[in-house]
CSV table of C-alpha atoms in Angstrom, one decimal:
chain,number,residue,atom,x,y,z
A,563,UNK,CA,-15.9,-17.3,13.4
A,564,UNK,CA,-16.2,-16.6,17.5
A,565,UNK,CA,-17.5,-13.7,18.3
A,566,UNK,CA,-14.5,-11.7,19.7
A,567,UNK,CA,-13.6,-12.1,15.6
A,568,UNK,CA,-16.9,-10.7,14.5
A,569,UNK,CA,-16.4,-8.2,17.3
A,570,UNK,CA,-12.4,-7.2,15.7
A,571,UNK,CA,-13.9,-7.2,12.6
A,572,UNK,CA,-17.0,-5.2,12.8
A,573,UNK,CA,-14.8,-2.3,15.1
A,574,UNK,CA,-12.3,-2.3,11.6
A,575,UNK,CA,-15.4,-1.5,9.2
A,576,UNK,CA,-16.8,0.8,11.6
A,577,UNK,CA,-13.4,2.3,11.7
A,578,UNK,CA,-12.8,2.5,7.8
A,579,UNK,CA,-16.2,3.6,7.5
A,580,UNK,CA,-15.0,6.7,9.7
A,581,UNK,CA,-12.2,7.3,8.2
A,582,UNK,CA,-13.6,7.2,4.3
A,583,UNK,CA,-16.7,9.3,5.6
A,584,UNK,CA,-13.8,12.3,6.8
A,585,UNK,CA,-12.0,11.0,3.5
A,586,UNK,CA,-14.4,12.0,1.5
A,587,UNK,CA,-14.3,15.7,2.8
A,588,UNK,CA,-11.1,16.3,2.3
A,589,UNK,CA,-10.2,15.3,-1.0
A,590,UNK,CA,-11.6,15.8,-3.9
A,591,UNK,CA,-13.9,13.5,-6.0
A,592,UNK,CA,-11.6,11.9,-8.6
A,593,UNK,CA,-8.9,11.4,-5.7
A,594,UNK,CA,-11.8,9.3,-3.7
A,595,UNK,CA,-12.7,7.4,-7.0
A,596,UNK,CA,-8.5,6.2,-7.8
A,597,UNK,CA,-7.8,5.9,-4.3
A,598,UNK,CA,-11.0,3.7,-4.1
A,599,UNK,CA,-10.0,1.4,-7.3
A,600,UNK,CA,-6.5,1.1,-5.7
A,601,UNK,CA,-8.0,-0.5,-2.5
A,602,UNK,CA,-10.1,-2.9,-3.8
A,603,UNK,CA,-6.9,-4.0,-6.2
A,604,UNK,CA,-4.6,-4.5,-2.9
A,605,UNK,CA,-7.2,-5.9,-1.2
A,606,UNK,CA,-6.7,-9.1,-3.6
A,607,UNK,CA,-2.9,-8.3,-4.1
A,608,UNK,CA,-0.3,-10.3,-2.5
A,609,UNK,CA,0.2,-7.3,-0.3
A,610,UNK,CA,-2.7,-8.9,1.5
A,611,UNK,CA,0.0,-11.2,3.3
A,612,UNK,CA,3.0,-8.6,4.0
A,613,UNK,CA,4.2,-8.7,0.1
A,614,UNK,CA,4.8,-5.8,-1.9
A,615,UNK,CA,2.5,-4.9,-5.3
A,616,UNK,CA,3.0,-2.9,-8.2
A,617,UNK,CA,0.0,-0.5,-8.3
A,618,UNK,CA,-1.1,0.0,-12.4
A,619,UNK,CA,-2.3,3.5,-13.0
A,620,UNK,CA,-2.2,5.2,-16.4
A,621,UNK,CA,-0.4,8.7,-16.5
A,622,UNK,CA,-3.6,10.7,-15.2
A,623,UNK,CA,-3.9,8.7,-12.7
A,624,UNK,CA,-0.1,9.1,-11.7
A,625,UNK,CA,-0.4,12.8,-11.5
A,626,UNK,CA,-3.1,12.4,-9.1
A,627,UNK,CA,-1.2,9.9,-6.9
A,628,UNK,CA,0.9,12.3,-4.9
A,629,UNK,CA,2.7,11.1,-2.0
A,630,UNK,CA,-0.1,12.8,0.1
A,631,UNK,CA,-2.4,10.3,-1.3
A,632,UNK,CA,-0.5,7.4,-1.0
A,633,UNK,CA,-0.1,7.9,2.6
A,634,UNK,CA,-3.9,7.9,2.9
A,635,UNK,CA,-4.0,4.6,0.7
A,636,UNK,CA,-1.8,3.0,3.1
A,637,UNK,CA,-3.7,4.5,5.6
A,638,UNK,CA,-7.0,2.8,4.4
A,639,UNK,CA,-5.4,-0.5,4.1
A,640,UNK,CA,-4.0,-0.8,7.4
A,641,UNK,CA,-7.8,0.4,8.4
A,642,UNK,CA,-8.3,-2.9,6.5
A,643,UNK,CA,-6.0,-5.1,7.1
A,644,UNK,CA,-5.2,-4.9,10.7
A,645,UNK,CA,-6.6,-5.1,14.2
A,646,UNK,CA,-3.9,-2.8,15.8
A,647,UNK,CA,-2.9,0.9,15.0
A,648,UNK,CA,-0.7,1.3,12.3
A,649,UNK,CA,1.0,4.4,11.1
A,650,UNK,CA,3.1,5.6,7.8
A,651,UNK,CA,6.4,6.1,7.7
A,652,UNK,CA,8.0,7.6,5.2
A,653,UNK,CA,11.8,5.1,4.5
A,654,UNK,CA,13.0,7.4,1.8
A,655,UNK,CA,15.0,6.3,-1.5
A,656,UNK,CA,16.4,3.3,-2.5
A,657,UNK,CA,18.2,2.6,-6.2
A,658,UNK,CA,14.7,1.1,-7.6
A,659,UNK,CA,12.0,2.4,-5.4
A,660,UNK,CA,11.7,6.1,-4.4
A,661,UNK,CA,9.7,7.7,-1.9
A,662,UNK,CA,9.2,4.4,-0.2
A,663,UNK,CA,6.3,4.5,2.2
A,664,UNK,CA,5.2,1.7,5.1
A,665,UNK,CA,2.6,1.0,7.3
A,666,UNK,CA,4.3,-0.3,10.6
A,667,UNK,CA,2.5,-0.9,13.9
A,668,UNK,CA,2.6,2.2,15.3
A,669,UNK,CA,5.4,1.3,18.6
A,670,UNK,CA,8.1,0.5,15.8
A,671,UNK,CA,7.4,3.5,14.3
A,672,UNK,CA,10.6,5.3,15.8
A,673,UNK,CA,13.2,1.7,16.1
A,674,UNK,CA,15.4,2.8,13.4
A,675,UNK,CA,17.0,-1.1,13.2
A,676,UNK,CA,13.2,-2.6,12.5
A,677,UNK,CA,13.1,0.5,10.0
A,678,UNK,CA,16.0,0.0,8.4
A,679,UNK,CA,15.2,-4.0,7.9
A,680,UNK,CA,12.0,-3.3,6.1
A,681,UNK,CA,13.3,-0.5,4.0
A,682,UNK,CA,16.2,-3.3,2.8
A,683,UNK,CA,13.2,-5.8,2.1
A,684,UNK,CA,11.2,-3.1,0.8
A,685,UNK,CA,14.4,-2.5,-1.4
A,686,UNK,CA,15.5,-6.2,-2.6
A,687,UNK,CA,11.8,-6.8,-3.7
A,688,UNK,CA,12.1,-3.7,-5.6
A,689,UNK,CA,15.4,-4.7,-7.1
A,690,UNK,CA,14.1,-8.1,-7.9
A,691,UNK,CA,10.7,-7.2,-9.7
A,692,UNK,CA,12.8,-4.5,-11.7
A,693,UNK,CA,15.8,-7.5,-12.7
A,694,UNK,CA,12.4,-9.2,-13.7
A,695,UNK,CA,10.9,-6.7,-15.9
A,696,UNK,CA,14.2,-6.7,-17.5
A,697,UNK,CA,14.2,-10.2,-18.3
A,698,UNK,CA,11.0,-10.3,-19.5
A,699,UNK,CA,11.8,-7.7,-21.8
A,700,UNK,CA,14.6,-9.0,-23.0
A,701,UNK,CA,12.4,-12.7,-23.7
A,702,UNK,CA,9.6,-10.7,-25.4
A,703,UNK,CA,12.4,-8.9,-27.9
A,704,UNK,CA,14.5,-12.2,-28.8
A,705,UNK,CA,10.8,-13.7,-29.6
A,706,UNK,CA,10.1,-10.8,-31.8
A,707,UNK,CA,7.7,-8.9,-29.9
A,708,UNK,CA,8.0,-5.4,-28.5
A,709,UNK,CA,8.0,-5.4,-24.4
């Protein structure tokens, strides 16, 4: 590793570190804890690479995970993930994702056309883990076993 690499890396955990610090005023304890368990789960996901990954939560944790939170989880993994400035942006509904939400660099934030690209890719991966579940399903019940 050079050192303009260690330099890039050590301004991101200086800047997480910032950001978790103000974090950690703002929202409230249990909020800190899931949204802590859900970055250290991406942070070995394939969303690592520019994929898309189903988050497991259990229903309390769902109730917790409102769209305010999620925007800081994407928040903290850009912090993460990426030397540049990235921001949220909020793509809407699609048949088999709602209230999709993306972290884009934060220039493309306002090109509808790159906007409207990711939310279709953002979409056909959502379309295609769902016709997977399905599948699955349907596998587990024709082998006797409840999905």
């Amino acid at each position: 590793m050079d050192r303009d690499e260690r330099h890039d890396r050590s301004e991101r955990a200086e800047r997480l570190t910032r950001y978790l610090n103000e974090l950690q005023e703002r929202i409230d304890p249990r909020s800190l804890e899931l949204l802590m368990r859900l970055l250290r789960e991406l942070s070995t996901s394939p969303a690592v690479r520019g994929g898309t990954y189903e988050l497991g939560m259990g229903p309390e944790e769902k109730e917790l995970f409102t769209p305010a939170l999620q925007a800081e989880l994407l928040v903290l993994f850009g912090l993460l993930t990426s030397q540049d400035e990235r921001v949220v942006v909020d793509l809407g509904d699609s048949p088999h994702a709602k209230g999709m939400k993306v972290l884009v660099p934060q220039e493309r934030a306002g090109d509808p056309d790159f906007l409207h690209r990711h939310k279709q890719r953002v979409a056909a991966e959502a379309e295609q883990r769902e016709q997977d579940r399905r599948e699955v399903e349907a596998i587990a019940r024709a082998s006797g076993m409840e999905p």
